[in-house]
Amino acid sequence: MARLLHNLLLLTVGLTLKIRVMGYWSLIYGYCALCTGVALLKLGWNIILRPSTTFQWTVRETPPACLNDTSLGTHCYVRIKESGLRFHYVAAGERGKPLMLFLHGFPEFWFSWRHQLREFKSEFRVVAVDMRGYGESDLPSSTESYRLDYLVTDIKDIVEYLGYNRCFLVGHDWGGIIAWLCAIHYPEMVTKLIVLNSPHPCVFTDYALHHPSQMLKSSYYFFFQLPYFPELMLSINDFKALKSLFTSRSTGISCKGRWLTTEELEAYLHALSQPGALTGALNYFRNVFRCLVLPLSQSEVKSPVLLLWGERDAFLEQDMAEACRLYIRNHFRLNIISGASHWLQQDQPDIVNTLIWTFIKEGEGRKNYRNL
């Protein structure tokens, strides 16, 4: 009888798990279908309004001058033996000084850290990476190549190639997610963690599942699961959707004095218009739901953490920021920056840089962190 009850219990647990997984994927694909319908309506409307230009876009073959600005640093490349991938990065500051490593978000590349490269090169070896699938780094074609564990291992390998075993790790958006995971899985590698507008992965998962408003703001996650069609929608009308992300009133950079110049916007379009570039960027999203089926085996962050959050983030709700405190076992500082958008390090660079300096110096002083 005991064995029968035990077998029934196992069967019930297994059946419940299967039902939950089926329900999970049904919701995802159902929402994908809804988002696809909306996108098709937008495409049809574009064709009606702009029949001659909808399917026209230009690959920017020549990089704008701002990408070769020597004040930002030197363009370098590294090929990682384990993965076989070649990574591009821009580095400034003296070799041997503490490493400050910057990880960008979607749909950005190393250039989003231009204000920080200039600011921190006086005291650090500053390095802004094009993550796999972006910019001049290699673009693996398969979606499987963008699993979170691969993305995290990339950062560890790059740090080691640069000749360091520790760094001050700074991440924004998707780069923030990778930075959180690096601090979780390689705590000895992260001296201090600085994250901009990106919640702890567990916070995002839990919050989105319980707040329909955040699920709505994250609807692009579902749309990006589709093959080919998202790339098309981001390309039509000469990448109008990408331009709008950075420049529109609802989603763009808020600070008038920091609006992207024509040349800076062209820098983004140069990077994203290259063959395969949009697919590489979107493949980050195409693995995310597989990662959410099972919780993280580890979730605690042992490094000191500074979380900076733009109050007017159009994609992520502010309540997630405070919830990150639950997963941090060290000093945690949260700063909400009034009036700032999702593109925080470009929107309010002076405030961001000041807050990072203050956090770096806390409890250490410059003499100590120079020798890390």
Short mmCIF file of C-alpha atoms in Angstrom, two decimals:
data_model
loop_
_atom_site.label_atom_id
_atom_site.label_comp_id
_atom_site.label_asym_id
_atom_site.label_seq_id
_atom_site.Cartn_x
_atom_site.Cartn_y
_atom_site.Cartn_z
CA MET A 1 0.00 0.00 0.00
CA ALA A 2 2.81 2.41 0.91
CA ARG A 3 4.55 1.75 -2.41
CA LEU A 4 1.27 2.29 -4.28
CA LEU A 5 0.72 5.61 -2.52
CA HIS A 6 4.31 6.60 -3.28
CA ASN A 7 3.89 5.79 -6.96
CA LEU A 8 0.61 7.69 -7.11
CA LEU A 9 2.31 10.69 -5.51
CA LEU A 10 5.13 10.61 -8.06
CA LEU A 11 2.62 10.27 -10.88
CA THR A 12 0.60 13.23 -9.55
CA VAL A 13 3.70 15.41 -9.17
CA GLY A 14 4.92 14.49 -12.65
CA LEU A 15 1.50 15.14 -14.18
CA THR A 16 1.20 18.48 -12.38
CA LEU A 17 4.62 19.54 -13.63
CA LYS A 18 3.73 18.58 -17.21
CA ILE A 19 0.46 20.53 -17.00
CA ARG A 20 2.31 23.59 -15.67
CA VAL A 21 4.92 23.40 -18.42
CA MET A 22 2.23 22.95 -21.09
CA GLY A 23 0.29 25.88 -19.66
CA TYR A 24 3.47 27.98 -19.55
CA TRP A 25 4.30 27.40 -23.20
CA SER A 26 0.66 27.79 -24.24
CA LEU A 27 0.59 31.26 -22.66
CA ILE A 28 3.86 32.20 -24.33
CA TYR A 29 2.84 31.06 -27.80
CA GLY A 30 -0.61 32.55 -27.37
CA TYR A 31 0.90 35.92 -26.51
CA CYS A 32 3.33 35.52 -29.44
CA ALA A 33 0.34 35.07 -31.74
CA LEU A 34 -1.33 38.19 -30.32
CA CYS A 35 1.82 40.28 -30.75
CA THR A 36 2.22 38.95 -34.29
CA GLY A 37 -1.31 40.04 -35.15
CA VAL A 38 -0.58 43.55 -33.90
CA ALA A 39 2.69 43.65 -35.86
CA LEU A 40 0.93 42.52 -39.04
CA LEU A 41 -1.60 45.34 -38.65
CA LYS A 42 1.25 47.82 -38.27
CA LEU A 43 2.97 46.42 -41.34
CA GLY A 44 -0.23 46.66 -43.38
CA TRP A 45 -0.75 50.26 -42.26
CA ASN A 46 2.84 51.11 -43.22
CA ILE A 47 2.33 49.64 -46.67
CA ILE A 48 -0.81 51.74 -47.15
CA LEU A 49 0.88 54.95 -45.97
CA ARG A 50 4.32 54.41 -47.53
CA PRO A 51 4.02 51.83 -50.31
CA SER A 52 7.25 52.89 -52.02
CA THR A 53 9.50 53.11 -48.93
CA THR A 54 8.25 50.46 -46.50
CA PHE A 55 10.62 47.76 -47.72
CA GLN A 56 13.60 50.02 -48.29
CA TRP A 57 16.54 50.21 -45.93
CA THR A 58 20.23 50.96 -46.27
CA VAL A 59 23.22 49.01 -44.98
CA ARG A 60 25.63 51.60 -43.62
CA GLU A 61 28.99 50.49 -45.01
CA THR A 62 31.16 53.34 -43.73
CA PRO A 63 31.31 53.92 -39.95
CA PRO A 64 30.69 57.52 -38.84
CA ALA A 65 33.67 59.44 -37.48
CA CYS A 66 32.47 59.23 -33.86
CA LEU A 67 33.21 55.49 -33.82
CA ASN A 68 36.89 56.22 -34.43
CA ASP A 69 37.18 58.98 -31.82
CA THR A 70 40.58 58.35 -30.18
CA SER A 71 39.44 59.98 -26.94
CA LEU A 72 37.22 56.95 -26.35
CA GLY A 73 40.05 54.43 -26.53
CA THR A 74 41.67 51.88 -28.80
CA HIS A 75 39.82 49.26 -30.84
CA CYS A 76 41.02 45.76 -29.95
CA TYR A 77 40.10 42.15 -30.70
CA VAL A 78 40.44 38.89 -28.85
CA ARG A 79 39.69 35.33 -29.94
CA ILE A 80 38.65 33.06 -27.09
CA LYS A 81 40.05 29.56 -27.54
CA GLU A 82 37.25 27.75 -25.71
CA SER A 83 34.38 29.21 -27.75
CA GLY A 84 36.36 30.03 -30.87
CA LEU A 85 34.63 33.42 -31.06
CA ARG A 86 36.35 36.71 -31.77
CA PHE A 87 35.29 39.67 -29.63
CA HIS A 88 35.74 43.36 -30.32
CA TYR A 89 36.24 45.84 -27.52
CA VAL A 90 37.35 49.42 -26.97
CA ALA A 91 39.89 49.99 -24.19
CA ALA A 92 41.36 53.07 -22.55
CA GLY A 93 43.40 53.86 -19.45
CA GLU A 94 46.71 52.42 -18.36
CA ARG A 95 47.26 48.69 -18.41
CA GLY A 96 47.71 47.34 -14.92
CA LYS A 97 45.17 49.66 -13.35
CA PRO A 98 42.00 48.03 -11.96
CA LEU A 99 39.70 46.75 -14.67
CA MET A 100 36.28 48.30 -15.19
CA LEU A 101 34.33 46.23 -17.71
CA PHE A 102 31.19 47.57 -19.41
CA LEU A 103 28.41 45.35 -20.85
CA HIS A 104 25.83 46.96 -23.14
CA GLY A 105 22.16 46.20 -23.66
CA PHE A 106 19.73 45.83 -26.57
CA PRO A 107 19.95 47.19 -29.24
CA GLU A 108 23.27 48.83 -28.39
CA PHE A 109 26.98 48.08 -28.63
CA TRP A 110 30.19 49.36 -27.02
CA PHE A 111 29.43 52.95 -28.09
CA SER A 112 26.67 53.33 -25.48
CA TRP A 113 29.43 53.63 -22.83
CA ARG A 114 31.27 56.53 -24.53
CA HIS A 115 30.63 58.93 -21.62
CA GLN A 116 31.91 56.41 -19.07
CA LEU A 117 35.00 55.47 -21.11
CA ARG A 118 36.11 59.10 -21.02
CA GLU A 119 35.24 59.53 -17.35
CA PHE A 120 36.85 56.49 -15.72
CA LYS A 121 39.97 55.99 -17.84
CA SER A 122 41.93 58.24 -15.47
CA GLU A 123 41.81 55.66 -12.66
CA PHE A 124 40.91 52.40 -14.39
CA ARG A 125 41.64 50.22 -17.36
CA VAL A 126 38.22 50.71 -18.93
CA VAL A 127 36.94 48.17 -21.47
CA ALA A 128 33.61 48.30 -23.33
CA VAL A 129 32.84 45.00 -25.07
CA ASP A 130 30.71 44.20 -28.09
CA MET A 131 28.99 41.10 -26.72
CA ARG A 132 28.53 38.10 -28.99
CA GLY A 133 26.09 38.87 -31.77
CA TYR A 134 26.75 42.62 -31.63
CA GLY A 135 28.94 45.16 -33.40
CA GLU A 136 32.25 43.81 -34.63
CA SER A 137 32.18 40.71 -32.42
CA ASP A 138 31.33 37.37 -34.00
CA LEU A 139 27.67 36.61 -34.72
CA PRO A 140 26.93 32.90 -34.19
CA SER A 141 23.98 31.95 -36.37
CA SER A 142 22.21 29.42 -34.13
CA THR A 143 19.83 30.50 -31.39
CA GLU A 144 21.40 27.87 -29.12
CA SER A 145 24.65 29.85 -29.17
CA TYR A 146 23.02 32.60 -27.09
CA ARG A 147 22.24 30.58 -23.98
CA LEU A 148 22.77 32.50 -20.76
CA ASP A 149 25.56 30.22 -19.56
CA TYR A 150 27.51 30.89 -22.77
CA LEU A 151 27.04 34.64 -22.41
CA VAL A 152 28.28 34.55 -18.83
CA THR A 153 31.28 32.39 -19.74
CA ASP A 154 32.18 34.91 -22.46
CA ILE A 155 32.67 37.60 -19.82
CA LYS A 156 34.76 35.38 -17.55
CA ASP A 157 36.98 34.43 -20.50
CA ILE A 158 37.41 38.05 -21.57
CA VAL A 159 38.39 39.15 -18.07
CA GLU A 160 41.00 36.40 -17.91
CA TYR A 161 42.32 37.21 -21.39
CA LEU A 162 42.78 40.84 -20.34
CA GLY A 163 45.09 39.59 -17.59
CA TYR A 164 42.78 40.10 -14.61
CA ASN A 165 41.03 37.87 -12.10
CA ARG A 166 38.77 40.62 -10.73
CA CYS A 167 36.94 43.62 -12.13
CA PHE A 168 34.42 46.32 -11.43
CA LEU A 169 31.55 45.04 -13.58
CA VAL A 170 29.05 47.50 -15.09
CA GLY A 171 26.01 46.37 -17.07
CA HIS A 172 22.91 47.93 -18.62
CA ASP A 173 19.72 46.21 -19.80
CA TRP A 174 20.76 42.78 -21.21
CA GLY A 175 24.30 43.56 -20.15
CA GLY A 176 22.89 44.06 -16.66
CA ILE A 177 21.32 40.59 -16.70
CA ILE A 178 24.66 39.08 -17.70
CA ALA A 179 26.41 41.16 -15.03
CA TRP A 180 24.01 39.90 -12.33
CA LEU A 181 24.65 36.30 -13.41
CA CYS A 182 28.43 36.81 -13.47
CA ALA A 183 28.28 38.09 -9.89
CA ILE A 184 26.14 35.10 -8.88
CA HIS A 185 28.25 32.39 -10.50
CA TYR A 186 31.72 33.99 -10.25
CA PRO A 187 31.58 36.08 -7.05
CA GLU A 188 35.36 36.11 -6.71
CA MET A 189 35.60 37.83 -10.12
CA VAL A 190 33.36 40.81 -9.30
CA THR A 191 34.89 43.35 -6.94
CA LYS A 192 31.81 45.55 -7.15
CA LEU A 193 28.70 45.22 -9.31
CA ILE A 194 27.08 48.25 -10.94
CA VAL A 195 23.81 47.69 -12.80
CA LEU A 196 21.71 50.19 -14.74
CA ASN A 197 18.01 49.61 -15.39
CA SER A 198 18.13 45.84 -15.16
CA PRO A 199 16.59 43.86 -12.28
CA HIS A 200 17.99 40.71 -10.75
CA PRO A 201 16.83 37.84 -13.05
CA CYS A 202 14.71 36.24 -10.31
CA VAL A 203 13.01 39.56 -9.58
CA PHE A 204 12.12 40.09 -13.22
CA THR A 205 10.66 36.60 -13.59
CA ASP A 206 8.56 36.77 -10.45
CA TYR A 207 7.42 40.36 -10.98
CA ALA A 208 6.43 39.91 -14.62
CA LEU A 209 4.35 36.82 -13.81
CA HIS A 210 2.38 38.69 -11.14
CA HIS A 211 2.03 42.12 -12.77
CA PRO A 212 0.15 42.27 -16.09
CA SER A 213 1.33 45.84 -16.60
CA GLN A 214 4.95 44.67 -16.75
CA MET A 215 3.96 41.76 -18.98
CA LEU A 216 2.46 44.29 -21.37
CA LYS A 217 5.63 46.41 -21.32
CA SER A 218 7.61 43.24 -22.05
CA SER A 219 5.42 42.20 -24.98
CA TYR A 220 8.35 42.59 -27.37
CA TYR A 221 9.95 39.58 -25.64
CA PHE A 222 7.14 37.46 -27.07
CA PHE A 223 7.16 39.04 -30.52
CA PHE A 224 10.92 38.49 -30.79
CA GLN A 225 10.43 34.72 -30.46
CA LEU A 226 9.32 34.58 -34.09
CA PRO A 227 11.89 33.85 -36.80
CA TYR A 228 12.62 36.51 -39.47
CA PHE A 229 9.52 38.66 -38.94
CA PRO A 230 10.94 40.80 -36.07
CA GLU A 231 14.04 41.51 -38.16
CA LEU A 232 11.77 42.70 -40.96
CA MET A 233 9.71 44.95 -38.69
CA LEU A 234 12.83 46.55 -37.21
CA SER A 235 14.21 47.18 -40.72
CA ILE A 236 11.26 48.66 -42.60
CA ASN A 237 11.28 52.37 -43.47
CA ASP A 238 15.06 52.41 -43.10
CA PHE A 239 15.09 51.13 -39.50
CA LYS A 240 12.44 53.56 -38.31
CA ALA A 241 11.59 51.40 -35.26
CA LEU A 242 15.20 51.41 -34.09
CA LYS A 243 15.48 55.17 -34.53
CA SER A 244 12.28 55.61 -32.54
CA LEU A 245 13.61 53.57 -29.61
CA PHE A 246 16.27 56.21 -28.96
CA THR A 247 14.46 59.36 -30.11
CA SER A 248 10.70 59.14 -29.46
CA ARG A 249 9.06 60.93 -26.54
CA SER A 250 7.75 57.69 -25.03
CA THR A 251 10.87 55.50 -25.18
CA GLY A 252 13.79 57.73 -26.15
CA ILE A 253 16.47 59.64 -24.27
CA SER A 254 14.73 62.19 -22.04
CA CYS A 255 17.40 64.81 -21.35
CA LYS A 256 17.25 67.45 -24.08
CA GLY A 257 20.95 68.20 -23.91
CA ARG A 258 21.77 64.51 -24.39
CA TRP A 259 19.60 63.67 -27.39
CA LEU A 260 21.54 61.64 -29.93
CA THR A 261 23.13 63.68 -32.69
CA THR A 262 22.58 62.60 -36.27
CA GLU A 263 26.08 61.12 -36.28
CA GLU A 264 25.53 59.21 -33.02
CA LEU A 265 22.27 57.76 -34.30
CA GLU A 266 24.05 56.74 -37.50
CA ALA A 267 26.60 54.91 -35.34
CA TYR A 268 23.82 52.65 -34.03
CA LEU A 269 22.36 52.18 -37.50
CA HIS A 270 25.81 51.35 -38.87
CA ALA A 271 26.17 48.54 -36.32
CA LEU A 272 22.62 47.20 -36.58
CA SER A 273 22.24 47.39 -40.35
CA GLN A 274 25.06 44.93 -41.04
CA PRO A 275 24.06 41.48 -42.36
CA GLY A 276 22.99 39.23 -39.47
CA ALA A 277 23.30 41.97 -36.83
CA LEU A 278 19.61 42.14 -35.94
CA THR A 279 19.36 38.34 -35.73
CA GLY A 280 22.31 38.19 -33.36
CA ALA A 281 20.76 40.82 -31.10
CA LEU A 282 17.32 39.19 -31.15
CA ASN A 283 18.71 35.74 -30.38
CA TYR A 284 19.27 36.89 -26.78
CA PHE A 285 15.49 37.02 -26.41
CA ARG A 286 14.90 33.75 -28.26
CA ASN A 287 16.45 31.75 -25.45
CA VAL A 288 15.01 33.60 -22.49
CA PHE A 289 11.79 31.59 -21.95
CA ARG A 290 13.67 28.29 -21.89
CA CYS A 291 15.74 29.72 -19.06
CA LEU A 292 12.65 30.74 -17.10
CA VAL A 293 11.13 27.23 -16.99
CA LEU A 294 13.44 26.29 -14.12
CA PRO A 295 14.57 28.67 -11.34
CA LEU A 296 18.22 29.60 -10.95
CA SER A 297 20.17 27.03 -8.93
CA GLN A 298 22.01 29.99 -7.38
CA SER A 299 20.60 33.46 -6.89
CA GLU A 300 22.52 35.24 -4.11
CA VAL A 301 24.88 38.10 -4.96
CA LYS A 302 27.85 38.39 -2.60
CA SER A 303 29.46 41.48 -4.17
CA PRO A 304 28.52 45.03 -3.13
CA VAL A 305 25.89 46.28 -5.57
CA LEU A 306 24.94 49.69 -6.94
CA LEU A 307 21.64 49.69 -8.84
CA LEU A 308 20.83 52.81 -10.85
CA TRP A 309 17.35 53.21 -12.27
CA GLY A 310 15.88 55.76 -14.66
CA GLU A 311 12.53 56.89 -13.31
CA ARG A 312 10.98 57.15 -16.78
CA ASP A 313 11.99 53.71 -18.02
CA ALA A 314 9.40 52.78 -20.64
CA PHE A 315 10.18 49.05 -20.52
CA LEU A 316 10.77 48.12 -16.86
CA GLU A 317 8.70 49.11 -13.83
CA GLN A 318 10.49 50.84 -10.99
CA ASP A 319 9.07 48.58 -8.25
CA MET A 320 11.44 45.82 -9.39
CA ALA A 321 14.46 47.86 -8.33
CA GLU A 322 13.77 47.74 -4.59
CA ALA A 323 12.89 44.02 -4.75
CA CYS A 324 16.47 43.23 -5.84
CA ARG A 325 17.58 43.84 -2.25
CA LEU A 326 16.26 40.37 -1.30
CA TYR A 327 19.03 38.65 -3.28
CA ILE A 328 22.03 40.71 -2.15
CA ARG A 329 24.13 39.55 0.79
CA ASN A 330 26.39 42.59 0.88
CA HIS A 331 26.11 46.36 0.72
CA PHE A 332 23.30 47.50 -1.59
CA ARG A 333 22.74 51.03 -2.83
CA LEU A 334 19.76 51.98 -4.99
CA ASN A 335 19.49 55.34 -6.73
CA ILE A 336 16.37 56.30 -8.69
CA ILE A 337 17.29 59.08 -11.14
CA SER A 338 14.45 61.51 -11.65
CA GLY A 339 13.34 62.15 -15.22
CA ALA A 340 15.80 59.68 -16.73
CA SER A 341 14.89 57.16 -19.39
CA HIS A 342 15.87 53.54 -19.91
CA TRP A 343 19.06 54.66 -21.72
CA LEU A 344 20.45 55.88 -18.42
CA GLN A 345 24.20 56.12 -19.04
CA GLN A 346 23.55 58.21 -22.16
CA ASP A 347 20.61 60.18 -20.77
CA GLN A 348 22.18 61.37 -17.50
CA PRO A 349 25.93 60.58 -17.79
CA ASP A 350 27.09 63.20 -15.30
CA ILE A 351 24.79 61.95 -12.55
CA VAL A 352 25.54 58.31 -13.39
CA ASN A 353 29.30 58.89 -13.32
CA THR A 354 29.14 60.75 -9.99
CA LEU A 355 27.10 57.99 -8.37
CA ILE A 356 29.50 55.32 -9.67
CA TRP A 357 32.51 57.24 -8.29
CA THR A 358 30.83 57.57 -4.89
CA PHE A 359 30.00 53.86 -4.78
CA ILE A 360 33.50 52.81 -5.82
CA LYS A 361 35.13 54.89 -3.10
CA GLU A 362 32.79 53.75 -0.31
CA GLY A 363 34.69 51.87 2.38
CA GLU A 364 37.89 51.72 0.39
CA GLY A 365 39.38 55.00 -0.74
CA ARG A 366 41.33 55.39 -3.94
CA LYS A 367 44.61 54.02 -2.59
CA ASN A 368 43.02 50.67 -1.87
CA TYR A 369 41.11 50.08 -5.11
CA ARG A 370 44.09 51.09 -7.23
CA ASN A 371 45.87 47.99 -6.03
CA LEU A 372 43.10 45.46 -6.60
#
